[in-house]
Amino acid sequence: LAATPRVVKKETPIPFTKIDAGLCDTEGVKVFIGPEYYSYETPMILALSKIRPEPHKISPEEFGCKA
């Protein structure tokens, strides 16, 4: 992470053809597609996955919004 600007050292395909958004945080990687998201513990697990995990519904609380 010391490189500026960031560079891709190795491209790895992921198990999604279309992604609306992605987020990395201390809990791992979240991939957002439509009204659902998929959670992975690490980027490497995302890259090596052959099967998608169970989807989670996106809620306003997920983004600190008041309903």
PDB file of N, CA and C in Angstrom:
ATOM      1  N   LEU A   1       0.799  -1.202   0.000  1.00  0.00           N
ATOM      2  CA  LEU A   1       0.000   0.000   0.000  1.00  0.00           C
ATOM      3  C   LEU A   1       0.840   1.263   0.000  1.00  0.00           C
ATOM      4  N   ALA A   2       2.145   1.092  -0.060  1.00  0.00           N
ATOM      5  CA  ALA A   2       3.003   2.262  -0.041  1.00  0.00           C
ATOM      6  C   ALA A   2       3.089   2.945  -1.403  1.00  0.00           C
ATOM      7  N   ALA A   3       2.716   2.254  -2.477  1.00  0.00           N
ATOM      8  CA  ALA A   3       2.803   2.829  -3.822  1.00  0.00           C
ATOM      9  C   ALA A   3       1.750   3.915  -4.020  1.00  0.00           C
ATOM     10  N   THR A   4       2.168   5.013  -4.637  1.00  0.00           N
ATOM     11  CA  THR A   4       1.237   6.082  -4.964  1.00  0.00           C
ATOM     12  C   THR A   4       1.539   6.530  -6.379  1.00  0.00           C
ATOM     13  N   PRO A   5       0.636   6.468  -7.306  1.00  0.00           N
ATOM     14  CA  PRO A   5      -0.712   5.917  -7.167  1.00  0.00           C
ATOM     15  C   PRO A   5      -0.669   4.392  -7.056  1.00  0.00           C
ATOM     16  N   ARG A   6      -1.772   3.819  -6.572  1.00  0.00           N
ATOM     17  CA  ARG A   6      -1.863   2.374  -6.414  1.00  0.00           C
ATOM     18  C   ARG A   6      -1.758   1.697  -7.779  1.00  0.00           C
ATOM     19  N   VAL A   7      -1.134   0.549  -7.815  1.00  0.00           N
ATOM     20  CA  VAL A   7      -1.004  -0.194  -9.062  1.00  0.00           C
ATOM     21  C   VAL A   7      -1.464  -1.633  -8.846  1.00  0.00           C
ATOM     22  N   VAL A   8      -1.998  -2.227  -9.894  1.00  0.00           N
ATOM     23  CA  VAL A   8      -2.416  -3.625  -9.843  1.00  0.00           C
ATOM     24  C   VAL A   8      -1.199  -4.482 -10.143  1.00  0.00           C
ATOM     25  N   LYS A   9      -0.845  -5.357  -9.207  1.00  0.00           N
ATOM     26  CA  LYS A   9       0.300  -6.239  -9.409  1.00  0.00           C
ATOM     27  C   LYS A   9      -0.116  -7.557 -10.047  1.00  0.00           C
ATOM     28  N   LYS A  10      -1.350  -7.993  -9.755  1.00  0.00           N
ATOM     29  CA  LYS A  10      -1.830  -9.248 -10.306  1.00  0.00           C
ATOM     30  C   LYS A  10      -3.343  -9.160 -10.435  1.00  0.00           C
ATOM     31  N   GLU A  11      -3.860  -9.309 -11.657  1.00  0.00           N
ATOM     32  CA  GLU A  11      -5.302  -9.297 -11.858  1.00  0.00           C
ATOM     33  C   GLU A  11      -5.857 -10.691 -11.603  1.00  0.00           C
ATOM     34  N   THR A  12      -6.983 -10.730 -10.897  1.00  0.00           N
ATOM     35  CA  THR A  12      -7.651 -11.983 -10.586  1.00  0.00           C
ATOM     36  C   THR A  12      -9.138 -11.814 -10.865  1.00  0.00           C
ATOM     37  N   PRO A  13      -9.729 -12.726 -11.638  1.00  0.00           N
ATOM     38  CA  PRO A  13     -11.168 -12.604 -11.894  1.00  0.00           C
ATOM     39  C   PRO A  13     -11.977 -12.845 -10.627  1.00  0.00           C
ATOM     40  N   ILE A  14     -13.145 -12.218 -10.554  1.00  0.00           N
ATOM     41  CA  ILE A  14     -14.025 -12.404  -9.396  1.00  0.00           C
ATOM     42  C   ILE A  14     -15.334 -13.035  -9.873  1.00  0.00           C
ATOM     43  N   PRO A  15     -16.115 -13.635  -8.969  1.00  0.00           N
ATOM     44  CA  PRO A  15     -17.303 -14.384  -9.382  1.00  0.00           C
ATOM     45  C   PRO A  15     -18.542 -13.532  -9.699  1.00  0.00           C
ATOM     46  N   PHE A  16     -18.353 -12.319 -10.176  1.00  0.00           N
ATOM     47  CA  PHE A  16     -19.472 -11.437 -10.513  1.00  0.00           C
ATOM     48  C   PHE A  16     -19.226 -10.839 -11.890  1.00  0.00           C
ATOM     49  N   THR A  17     -20.272 -10.751 -12.698  1.00  0.00           N
ATOM     50  CA  THR A  17     -20.119 -10.116 -14.005  1.00  0.00           C
ATOM     51  C   THR A  17     -20.442  -8.625 -13.949  1.00  0.00           C
ATOM     52  N   LYS A  18     -21.322  -8.222 -13.004  1.00  0.00           N
ATOM     53  CA  LYS A  18     -21.684  -6.815 -12.853  1.00  0.00           C
ATOM     54  C   LYS A  18     -21.729  -6.466 -11.373  1.00  0.00           C
ATOM     55  N   ILE A  19     -21.074  -5.383 -10.990  1.00  0.00           N
ATOM     56  CA  ILE A  19     -21.044  -4.923  -9.602  1.00  0.00           C
ATOM     57  C   ILE A  19     -21.461  -3.456  -9.592  1.00  0.00           C
ATOM     58  N   ASP A  20     -22.379  -3.087  -8.693  1.00  0.00           N
ATOM     59  CA  ASP A  20     -22.800  -1.689  -8.571  1.00  0.00           C
ATOM     60  C   ASP A  20     -21.829  -0.888  -7.716  1.00  0.00           C
ATOM     61  N   ALA A  21     -21.285  -1.514  -6.669  1.00  0.00           N
ATOM     62  CA  ALA A  21     -20.340  -0.827  -5.784  1.00  0.00           C
ATOM     63  C   ALA A  21     -19.586  -1.856  -4.959  1.00  0.00           C
ATOM     64  N   GLY A  22     -18.486  -1.424  -4.382  1.00  0.00           N
ATOM     65  CA  GLY A  22     -17.699  -2.265  -3.497  1.00  0.00           C
ATOM     66  C   GLY A  22     -17.184  -1.441  -2.339  1.00  0.00           C
ATOM     67  N   LEU A  23     -16.944  -2.097  -1.212  1.00  0.00           N
ATOM     68  CA  LEU A  23     -16.494  -1.398  -0.016  1.00  0.00           C
ATOM     69  C   LEU A  23     -15.552  -2.305   0.763  1.00  0.00           C
ATOM     70  N   CYS A  24     -14.407  -1.776   1.137  1.00  0.00           N
ATOM     71  CA  CYS A  24     -13.473  -2.489   2.010  1.00  0.00           C
ATOM     72  C   CYS A  24     -13.461  -1.776   3.351  1.00  0.00           C
ATOM     73  N   ASP A  25     -13.577  -2.545   4.437  1.00  0.00           N
ATOM     74  CA  ASP A  25     -13.474  -1.967   5.771  1.00  0.00           C
ATOM     75  C   ASP A  25     -12.846  -3.003   6.698  1.00  0.00           C
ATOM     76  N   THR A  26     -12.882  -2.763   7.987  1.00  0.00           N
ATOM     77  CA  THR A  26     -12.254  -3.671   8.944  1.00  0.00           C
ATOM     78  C   THR A  26     -12.951  -5.027   9.016  1.00  0.00           C
ATOM     79  N   GLU A  27     -14.182  -5.108   8.494  1.00  0.00           N
ATOM     80  CA  GLU A  27     -14.926  -6.374   8.506  1.00  0.00           C
ATOM     81  C   GLU A  27     -14.694  -7.188   7.240  1.00  0.00           C
ATOM     82  N   GLY A  28     -13.997  -6.624   6.260  1.00  0.00           N
ATOM     83  CA  GLY A  28     -13.720  -7.350   5.027  1.00  0.00           C
ATOM     84  C   GLY A  28     -14.147  -6.565   3.801  1.00  0.00           C
ATOM     85  N   VAL A  29     -14.628  -7.290   2.799  1.00  0.00           N
ATOM     86  CA  VAL A  29     -15.034  -6.700   1.523  1.00  0.00           C
ATOM     87  C   VAL A  29     -16.527  -6.933   1.324  1.00  0.00           C
ATOM     88  N   LYS A  30     -17.237  -5.891   0.916  1.00  0.00           N
ATOM     89  CA  LYS A  30     -18.653  -6.015   0.598  1.00  0.00           C
ATOM     90  C   LYS A  30     -18.832  -5.657  -0.872  1.00  0.00           C
ATOM     91  N   VAL A  31     -19.566  -6.499  -1.586  1.00  0.00           N
ATOM     92  CA  VAL A  31     -19.859  -6.295  -2.995  1.00  0.00           C
ATOM     93  C   VAL A  31     -21.355  -6.023  -3.111  1.00  0.00           C
ATOM     94  N   PHE A  32     -21.726  -4.865  -3.649  1.00  0.00           N
ATOM     95  CA  PHE A  32     -23.127  -4.451  -3.744  1.00  0.00           C
ATOM     96  C   PHE A  32     -23.632  -4.655  -5.166  1.00  0.00           C
ATOM     97  N   ILE A  33     -24.763  -5.381  -5.264  1.00  0.00           N
ATOM     98  CA  ILE A  33     -25.407  -5.624  -6.552  1.00  0.00           C
ATOM     99  C   ILE A  33     -26.904  -5.441  -6.336  1.00  0.00           C
ATOM    100  N   GLY A  34     -27.452  -4.373  -6.933  1.00  0.00           N
ATOM    101  CA  GLY A  34     -28.872  -4.096  -6.751  1.00  0.00           C
ATOM    102  C   GLY A  34     -29.201  -3.896  -5.280  1.00  0.00           C
ATOM    103  N   PRO A  35     -30.283  -4.522  -4.783  1.00  0.00           N
ATOM    104  CA  PRO A  35     -30.712  -4.331  -3.390  1.00  0.00           C
ATOM    105  C   PRO A  35     -30.031  -5.274  -2.399  1.00  0.00           C
ATOM    106  N   GLU A  36     -28.968  -5.961  -2.845  1.00  0.00           N
ATOM    107  CA  GLU A  36     -28.292  -6.935  -1.985  1.00  0.00           C
ATOM    108  C   GLU A  36     -26.791  -6.694  -1.962  1.00  0.00           C
ATOM    109  N   TYR A  37     -26.142  -7.264  -0.948  1.00  0.00           N
ATOM    110  CA  TYR A  37     -24.682  -7.240  -0.927  1.00  0.00           C
ATOM    111  C   TYR A  37     -24.152  -8.583  -0.466  1.00  0.00           C
ATOM    112  N   TYR A  38     -22.924  -8.849  -0.846  1.00  0.00           N
ATOM    113  CA  TYR A  38     -22.234 -10.089  -0.490  1.00  0.00           C
ATOM    114  C   TYR A  38     -21.019  -9.710   0.331  1.00  0.00           C
ATOM    115  N   SER A  39     -20.764 -10.466   1.387  1.00  0.00           N
ATOM    116  CA  SER A  39     -19.683 -10.133   2.311  1.00  0.00           C
ATOM    117  C   SER A  39     -18.594 -11.210   2.265  1.00  0.00           C
ATOM    118  N   TYR A  40     -17.354 -10.757   2.174  1.00  0.00           N
ATOM    119  CA  TYR A  40     -16.184 -11.636   2.167  1.00  0.00           C
ATOM    120  C   TYR A  40     -15.218 -11.163   3.241  1.00  0.00           C
ATOM    121  N   GLU A  41     -14.545 -12.092   3.894  1.00  0.00           N
ATOM    122  CA  GLU A  41     -13.609 -11.725   4.967  1.00  0.00           C
ATOM    123  C   GLU A  41     -12.378 -11.005   4.441  1.00  0.00           C
ATOM    124  N   THR A  42     -11.892 -11.393   3.253  1.00  0.00           N
ATOM    125  CA  THR A  42     -10.684 -10.784   2.689  1.00  0.00           C
ATOM    126  C   THR A  42     -10.818 -10.660   1.172  1.00  0.00           C
ATOM    127  N   PRO A  43     -10.032  -9.786   0.550  1.00  0.00           N
ATOM    128  CA  PRO A  43     -10.038  -9.708  -0.912  1.00  0.00           C
ATOM    129  C   PRO A  43      -9.615 -11.034  -1.562  1.00  0.00           C
ATOM    130  N   MET A  44      -8.714 -11.758  -0.943  1.00  0.00           N
ATOM    131  CA  MET A  44      -8.252 -13.022  -1.501  1.00  0.00           C
ATOM    132  C   MET A  44      -9.380 -14.060  -1.527  1.00  0.00           C
ATOM    133  N   ILE A  45     -10.193 -14.097  -0.464  1.00  0.00           N
ATOM    134  CA  ILE A  45     -11.334 -15.020  -0.445  1.00  0.00           C
ATOM    135  C   ILE A  45     -12.309 -14.650  -1.554  1.00  0.00           C
ATOM    136  N   LEU A  46     -12.546 -13.369  -1.768  1.00  0.00           N
ATOM    137  CA  LEU A  46     -13.401 -12.920  -2.870  1.00  0.00           C
ATOM    138  C   LEU A  46     -12.831 -13.409  -4.201  1.00  0.00           C
ATOM    139  N   ALA A  47     -11.546 -13.206  -4.411  1.00  0.00           N
ATOM    140  CA  ALA A  47     -10.916 -13.565  -5.680  1.00  0.00           C
ATOM    141  C   ALA A  47     -10.906 -15.073  -5.929  1.00  0.00           C
ATOM    142  N   LEU A  48     -10.788 -15.867  -4.881  1.00  0.00           N
ATOM    143  CA  LEU A  48     -10.693 -17.322  -5.053  1.00  0.00           C
ATOM    144  C   LEU A  48     -12.037 -18.038  -4.993  1.00  0.00           C
ATOM    145  N   SER A  49     -13.106 -17.306  -4.660  1.00  0.00           N
ATOM    146  CA  SER A  49     -14.423 -17.922  -4.513  1.00  0.00           C
ATOM    147  C   SER A  49     -14.971 -18.377  -5.854  1.00  0.00           C
ATOM    148  N   LYS A  50     -15.512 -19.562  -5.875  1.00  0.00           N
ATOM    149  CA  LYS A  50     -16.185 -20.094  -7.058  1.00  0.00           C
ATOM    150  C   LYS A  50     -17.707 -19.973  -6.912  1.00  0.00           C
ATOM    151  N   ILE A  51     -18.179 -19.904  -5.669  1.00  0.00           N
ATOM    152  CA  ILE A  51     -19.607 -19.833  -5.368  1.00  0.00           C
ATOM    153  C   ILE A  51     -19.863 -18.576  -4.540  1.00  0.00           C
ATOM    154  N   ARG A  52     -20.944 -17.870  -4.860  1.00  0.00           N
ATOM    155  CA  ARG A  52     -21.306 -16.672  -4.089  1.00  0.00           C
ATOM    156  C   ARG A  52     -21.836 -17.065  -2.719  1.00  0.00           C
ATOM    157  N   PRO A  53     -21.526 -16.272  -1.691  1.00  0.00           N
ATOM    158  CA  PRO A  53     -22.131 -16.516  -0.375  1.00  0.00           C
ATOM    159  C   PRO A  53     -23.597 -16.079  -0.390  1.00  0.00           C
ATOM    160  N   GLU A  54     -24.311 -16.349   0.687  1.00  0.00           N
ATOM    161  CA  GLU A  54     -25.702 -15.922   0.803  1.00  0.00           C
ATOM    162  C   GLU A  54     -25.756 -14.395   0.743  1.00  0.00           C
ATOM    163  N   PRO A  55     -26.690 -13.836  -0.046  1.00  0.00           N
ATOM    164  CA  PRO A  55     -26.790 -12.371  -0.117  1.00  0.00           C
ATOM    165  C   PRO A  55     -27.453 -11.799   1.137  1.00  0.00           C
ATOM    166  N   HIS A  56     -27.101 -10.544   1.442  1.00  0.00           N
ATOM    167  CA  HIS A  56     -27.715  -9.790   2.534  1.00  0.00           C
ATOM    168  C   HIS A  56     -28.507  -8.649   1.916  1.00  0.00           C
ATOM    169  N   LYS A  57     -29.629  -8.303   2.517  1.00  0.00           N
ATOM    170  CA  LYS A  57     -30.412  -7.162   2.047  1.00  0.00           C
ATOM    171  C   LYS A  57     -29.763  -5.871   2.531  1.00  0.00           C
ATOM    172  N   ILE A  58     -29.742  -4.864   1.683  1.00  0.00           N
ATOM    173  CA  ILE A  58     -29.199  -3.561   2.053  1.00  0.00           C
ATOM    174  C   ILE A  58     -30.264  -2.805   2.837  1.00  0.00           C
ATOM    175  N   SER A  59     -29.873  -2.290   4.011  1.00  0.00           N
ATOM    176  CA  SER A  59     -30.795  -1.522   4.839  1.00  0.00           C
ATOM    177  C   SER A  59     -30.256  -0.097   5.020  1.00  0.00           C
ATOM    178  N   PRO A  60     -31.142   0.866   5.307  1.00  0.00           N
ATOM    179  CA  PRO A  60     -30.676   2.245   5.538  1.00  0.00           C
ATOM    180  C   PRO A  60     -29.662   2.325   6.688  1.00  0.00           C
ATOM    181  N   GLU A  61     -29.814   1.471   7.699  1.00  0.00           N
ATOM    182  CA  GLU A  61     -28.890   1.483   8.836  1.00  0.00           C
ATOM    183  C   GLU A  61     -27.472   1.129   8.404  1.00  0.00           C
ATOM    184  N   GLU A  62     -27.355   0.376   7.336  1.00  0.00           N
ATOM    185  CA  GLU A  62     -26.052  -0.031   6.804  1.00  0.00           C
ATOM    186  C   GLU A  62     -25.174   1.178   6.493  1.00  0.00           C
ATOM    187  N   PHE A  63     -25.822   2.287   6.117  1.00  0.00           N
ATOM    188  CA  PHE A  63     -25.099   3.490   5.734  1.00  0.00           C
ATOM    189  C   PHE A  63     -25.303   4.644   6.698  1.00  0.00           C
ATOM    190  N   GLY A  64     -25.835   4.362   7.875  1.00  0.00           N
ATOM    191  CA  GLY A  64     -26.041   5.400   8.872  1.00  0.00           C
ATOM    192  C   GLY A  64     -27.192   6.333   8.532  1.00  0.00           C
ATOM    193  N   CYS A  65     -28.140   5.858   7.725  1.00  0.00           N
ATOM    194  CA  CYS A  65     -29.299   6.681   7.346  1.00  0.00           C
ATOM    195  C   CYS A  65     -30.428   6.495   8.354  1.00  0.00           C
ATOM    196  N   LYS A  66     -31.215   7.536   8.506  1.00  0.00           N
ATOM    197  CA  LYS A  66     -32.395   7.446   9.367  1.00  0.00           C
ATOM    198  C   LYS A  66     -33.591   7.105   8.499  1.00  0.00           C
ATOM    199  N   ALA A  67     -34.310   6.077   8.903  1.00  0.00           N
ATOM    200  CA  ALA A  67     -35.469   5.636   8.103  1.00  0.00           C
ATOM    201  C   ALA A  67     -36.666   6.514   8.341  1.00  0.00           C
TER     202      ALA A  67
END
